[in-house]
Coordinates of C-alpha atoms in Angstrom, one line a residue:
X1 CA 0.0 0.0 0.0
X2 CA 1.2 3.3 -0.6
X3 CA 1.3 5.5 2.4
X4 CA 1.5 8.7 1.0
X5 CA -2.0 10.8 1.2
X6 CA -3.2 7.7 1.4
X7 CA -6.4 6.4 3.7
X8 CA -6.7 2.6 4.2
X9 CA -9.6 0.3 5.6
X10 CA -8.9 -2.4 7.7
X11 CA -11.5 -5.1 8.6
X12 CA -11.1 -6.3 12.7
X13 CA -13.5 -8.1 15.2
X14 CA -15.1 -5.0 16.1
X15 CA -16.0 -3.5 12.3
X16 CA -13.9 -1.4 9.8
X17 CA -11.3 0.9 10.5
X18 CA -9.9 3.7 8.7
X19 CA -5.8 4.4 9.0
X20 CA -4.2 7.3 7.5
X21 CA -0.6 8.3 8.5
X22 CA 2.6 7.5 6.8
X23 CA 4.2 5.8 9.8
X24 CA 0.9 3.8 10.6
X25 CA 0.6 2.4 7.5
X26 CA 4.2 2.0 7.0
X27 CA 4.1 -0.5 10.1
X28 CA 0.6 -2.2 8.4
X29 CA 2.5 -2.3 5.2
X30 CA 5.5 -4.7 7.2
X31 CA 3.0 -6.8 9.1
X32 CA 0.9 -7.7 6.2
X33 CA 3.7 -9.2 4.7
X34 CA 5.3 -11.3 7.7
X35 CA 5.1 -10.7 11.7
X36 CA 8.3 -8.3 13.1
X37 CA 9.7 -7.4 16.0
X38 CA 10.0 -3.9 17.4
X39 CA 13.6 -4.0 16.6
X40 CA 12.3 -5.0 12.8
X41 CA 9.8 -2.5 12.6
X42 CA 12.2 0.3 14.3
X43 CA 14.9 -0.6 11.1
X44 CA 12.3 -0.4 8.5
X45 CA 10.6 2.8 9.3
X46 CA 13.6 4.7 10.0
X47 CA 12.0 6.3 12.9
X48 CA 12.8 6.6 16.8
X49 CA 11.6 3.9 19.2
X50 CA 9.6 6.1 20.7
X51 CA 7.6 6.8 17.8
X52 CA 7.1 3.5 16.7
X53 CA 6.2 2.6 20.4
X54 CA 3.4 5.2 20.6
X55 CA 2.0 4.4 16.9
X56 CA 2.4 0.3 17.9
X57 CA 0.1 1.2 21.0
X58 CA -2.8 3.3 19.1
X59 CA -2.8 0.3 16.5
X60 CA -3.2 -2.3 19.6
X61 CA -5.8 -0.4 20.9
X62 CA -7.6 -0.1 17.4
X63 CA -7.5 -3.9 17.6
X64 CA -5.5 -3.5 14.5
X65 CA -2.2 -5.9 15.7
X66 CA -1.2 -7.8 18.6
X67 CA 1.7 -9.4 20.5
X68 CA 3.0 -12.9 20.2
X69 CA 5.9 -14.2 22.3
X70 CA 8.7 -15.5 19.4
X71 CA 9.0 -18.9 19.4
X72 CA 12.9 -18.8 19.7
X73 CA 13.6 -16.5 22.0
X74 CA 10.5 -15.5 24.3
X75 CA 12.4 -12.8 25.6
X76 CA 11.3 -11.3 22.7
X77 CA 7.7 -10.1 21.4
X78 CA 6.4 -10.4 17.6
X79 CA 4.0 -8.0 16.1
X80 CA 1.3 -9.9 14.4
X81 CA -1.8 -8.4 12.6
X82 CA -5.3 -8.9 14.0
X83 CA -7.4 -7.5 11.1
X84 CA -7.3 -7.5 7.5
X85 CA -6.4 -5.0 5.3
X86 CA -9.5 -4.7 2.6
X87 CA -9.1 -1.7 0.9
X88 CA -7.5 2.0 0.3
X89 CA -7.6 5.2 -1.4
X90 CA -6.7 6.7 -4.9
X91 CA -7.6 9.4 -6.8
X92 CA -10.4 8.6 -9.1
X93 CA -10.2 7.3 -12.0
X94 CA -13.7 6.7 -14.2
X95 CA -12.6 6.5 -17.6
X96 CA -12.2 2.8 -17.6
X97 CA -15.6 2.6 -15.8
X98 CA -17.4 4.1 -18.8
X99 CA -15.5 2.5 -21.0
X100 CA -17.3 -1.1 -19.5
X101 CA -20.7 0.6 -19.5
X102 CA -20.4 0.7 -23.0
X103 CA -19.9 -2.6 -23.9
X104 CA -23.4 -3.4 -22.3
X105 CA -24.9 -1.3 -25.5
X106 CA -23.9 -4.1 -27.8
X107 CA -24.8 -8.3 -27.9
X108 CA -22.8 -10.6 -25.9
X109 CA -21.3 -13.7 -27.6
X110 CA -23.3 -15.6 -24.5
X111 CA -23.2 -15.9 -21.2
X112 CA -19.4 -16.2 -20.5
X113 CA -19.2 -13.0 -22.4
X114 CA -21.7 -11.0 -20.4
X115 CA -20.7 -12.3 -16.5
X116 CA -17.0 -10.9 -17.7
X117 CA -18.2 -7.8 -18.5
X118 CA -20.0 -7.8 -15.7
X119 CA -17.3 -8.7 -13.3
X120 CA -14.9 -5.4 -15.2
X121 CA -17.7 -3.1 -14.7
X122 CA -18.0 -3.7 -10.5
X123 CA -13.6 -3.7 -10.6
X124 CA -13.8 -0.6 -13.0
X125 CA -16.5 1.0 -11.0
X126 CA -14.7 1.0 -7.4
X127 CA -11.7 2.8 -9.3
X128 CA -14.2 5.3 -10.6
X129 CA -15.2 5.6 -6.4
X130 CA -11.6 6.4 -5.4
X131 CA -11.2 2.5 -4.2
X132 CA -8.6 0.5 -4.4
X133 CA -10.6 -3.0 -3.8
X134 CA -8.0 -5.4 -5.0
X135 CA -6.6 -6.2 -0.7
X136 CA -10.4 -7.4 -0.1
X137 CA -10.7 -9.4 -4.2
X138 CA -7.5 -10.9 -3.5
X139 CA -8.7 -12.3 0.0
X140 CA -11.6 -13.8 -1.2
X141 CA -9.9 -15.2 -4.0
X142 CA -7.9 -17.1 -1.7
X143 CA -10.4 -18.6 0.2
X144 CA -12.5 -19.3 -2.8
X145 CA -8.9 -20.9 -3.9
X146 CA -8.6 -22.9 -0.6
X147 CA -11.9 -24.3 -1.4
X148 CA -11.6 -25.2 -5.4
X149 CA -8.1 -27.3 -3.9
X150 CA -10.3 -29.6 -1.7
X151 CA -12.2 -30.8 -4.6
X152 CA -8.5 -32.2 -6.0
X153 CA -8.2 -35.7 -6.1
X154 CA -4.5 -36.0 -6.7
X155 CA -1.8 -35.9 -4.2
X156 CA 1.3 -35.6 -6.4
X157 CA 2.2 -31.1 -6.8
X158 CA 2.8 -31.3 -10.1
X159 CA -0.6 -32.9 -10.9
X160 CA -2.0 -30.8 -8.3
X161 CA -1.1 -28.0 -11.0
X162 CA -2.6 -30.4 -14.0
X163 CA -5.9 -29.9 -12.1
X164 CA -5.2 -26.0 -11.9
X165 CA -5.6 -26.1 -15.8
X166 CA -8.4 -28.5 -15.7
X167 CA -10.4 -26.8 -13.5
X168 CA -9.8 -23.2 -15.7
X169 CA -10.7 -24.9 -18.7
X170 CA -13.7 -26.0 -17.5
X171 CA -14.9 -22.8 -16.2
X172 CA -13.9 -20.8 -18.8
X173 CA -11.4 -18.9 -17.0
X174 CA -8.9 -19.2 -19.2
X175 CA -6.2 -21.2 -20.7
X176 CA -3.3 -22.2 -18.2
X177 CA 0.3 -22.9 -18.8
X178 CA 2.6 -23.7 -16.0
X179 CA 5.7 -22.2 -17.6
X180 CA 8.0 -23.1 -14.6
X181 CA 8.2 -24.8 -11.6
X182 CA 11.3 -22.9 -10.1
X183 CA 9.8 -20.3 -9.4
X184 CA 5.9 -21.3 -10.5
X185 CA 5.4 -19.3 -13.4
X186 CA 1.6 -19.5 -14.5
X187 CA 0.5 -18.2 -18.1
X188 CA -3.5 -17.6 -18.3
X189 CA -4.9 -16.8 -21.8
X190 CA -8.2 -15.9 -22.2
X191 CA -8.2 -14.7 -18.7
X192 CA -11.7 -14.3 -17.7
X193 CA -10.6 -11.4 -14.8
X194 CA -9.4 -9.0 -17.7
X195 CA -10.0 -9.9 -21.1
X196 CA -12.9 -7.1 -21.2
X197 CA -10.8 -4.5 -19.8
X198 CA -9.1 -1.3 -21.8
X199 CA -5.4 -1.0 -21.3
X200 CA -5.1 0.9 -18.1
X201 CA -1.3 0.3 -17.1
X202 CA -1.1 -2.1 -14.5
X203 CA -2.4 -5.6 -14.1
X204 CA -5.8 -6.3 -12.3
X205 CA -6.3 -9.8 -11.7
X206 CA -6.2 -9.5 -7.8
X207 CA -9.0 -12.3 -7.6
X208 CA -6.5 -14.7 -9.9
X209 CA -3.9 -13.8 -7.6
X210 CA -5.9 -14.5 -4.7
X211 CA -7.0 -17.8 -6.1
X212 CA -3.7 -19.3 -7.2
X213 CA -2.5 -18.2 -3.6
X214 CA -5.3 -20.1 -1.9
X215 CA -4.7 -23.3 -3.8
X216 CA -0.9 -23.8 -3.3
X217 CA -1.9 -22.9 0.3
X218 CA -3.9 -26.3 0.0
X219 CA -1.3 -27.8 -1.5
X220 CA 1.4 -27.2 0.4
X221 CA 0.1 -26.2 3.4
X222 CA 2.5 -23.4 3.4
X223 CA 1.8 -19.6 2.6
X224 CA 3.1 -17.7 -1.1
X225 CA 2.8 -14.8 -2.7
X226 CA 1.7 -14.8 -6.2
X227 CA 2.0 -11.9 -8.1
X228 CA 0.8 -10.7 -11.2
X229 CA 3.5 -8.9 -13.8
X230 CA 2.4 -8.8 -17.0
X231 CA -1.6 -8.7 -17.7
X232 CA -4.2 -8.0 -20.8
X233 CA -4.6 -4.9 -18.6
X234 CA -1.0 -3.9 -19.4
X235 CA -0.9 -4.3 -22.8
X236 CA -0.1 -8.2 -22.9
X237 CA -1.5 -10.8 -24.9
X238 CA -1.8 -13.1 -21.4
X239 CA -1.6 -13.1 -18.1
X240 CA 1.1 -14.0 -16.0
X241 CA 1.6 -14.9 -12.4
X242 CA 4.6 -15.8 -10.5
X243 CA 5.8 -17.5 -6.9
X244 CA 7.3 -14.4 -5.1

């Protein structure tokens, strides 16, 4: 997330909550990715520990994070987040939102065709709002994910993967490739997330991401990171996402 002028919304136990604040979100920003320790946090934000003590407390008492006691040393204390982050600001941008309103003048090829344009017009339509929804897409992705991998039957990875471009296939989300194994590199043609998108600059398939995360979760029972770099959104003639 970008700090800067920035406002983001975080889901916790008691409801939403909105942070703003360079340091704040800064510290989010490092949690999200991994828990840290004071120390950690102190290094990466450049700033006194007296600072980072007093933001560490208002986020505590928003519910936002917690404490955990570090499983090597329990002298120490981990940082570990306690909400979700769902969702942030940006400057509006609702070109591409009218853009998808007008493909809903013409015929669909069927009903693939119209549920995709349907799906770009909600993304396109948060933009428009000044929302930057991918956090939240890219959650439920992965629990939608987590639950496409129990219906798996094989226990081997690399078929595991073979079932990844089954199940696309047969949904009509596209056309999969696994271009590598070291890292996994995934190709998607035909990608149902973006095909009906303009070029906008950056890629947009949070919910894929989300997804792919969610099922090598199930696989492997261990958390990655898959990232999106090039896109239909960008320009590309696919989409592809690697193991970060």
């Amino acid at each position: 997330m970008n700090a800067t002028n920035r406002t983001a919304l975080f889901a916790t136990s008691n409801g939403f909550i909105a942070i703003n604040g360079a340091v704040k979100l800064h510290i989010m920003d490092l949690l999200d990715k991994r828990p840290c320790s004071f120390d950690e946090i102190v290094q990466n934000t450049g700033k006194a520990k007296s600072t980072v003590s007093v933001h560490l407390n208002d986020l505590k008492k928003a519910n936002l994070l917690r404490e955990s006691v570090d499983a090597v040393d329990r002298r120490k204390k981990n940082y570990i987040l306690s909400s979700k982050y769902v969702a942030c600001s940006q400057k509006p941008l609702d070109t591409h939102y009218y853009q998808s309103l007008e493909n809903f003048s013409s015929t669909f090829s069927g009903e693939t065709d119209f549920f995709q344009n349907v799906f770009c017009a909600f993304k396109a339509g948060f933009e428009a709002q000044g929302i930057d929804h991918n956090p939240i897409v890219k959650h439920i992705g992965s629990d939608i994910g987590t639950q496409i991998a129990n219906t798996f039957e094989q226990e081997d990875f690399f078929d595991n993967l073979e079932e990844v471009r089954s199940f696309w296939k047969c949904y009509k989300l596209g056309k999969v490739k696994i271009e590598d194994t070291d890292p996994l590199t995934i190709e998607v043609k035909d990608c149902f997330e973006c095909m009906s998108m303009p070029v906008i600059g950056h890629p947009i398939c949070s919910f894929d991401e989300g997804m792919l995360e969610g099922i090598l979760y199930k696989i492997t029972g261990e958390r990655h990171s898959i990232k999106e770099i090039e896109c239909y959104a960008t320009g590309d003639n696919h989409c592809l996402f690697i193991k970060t």
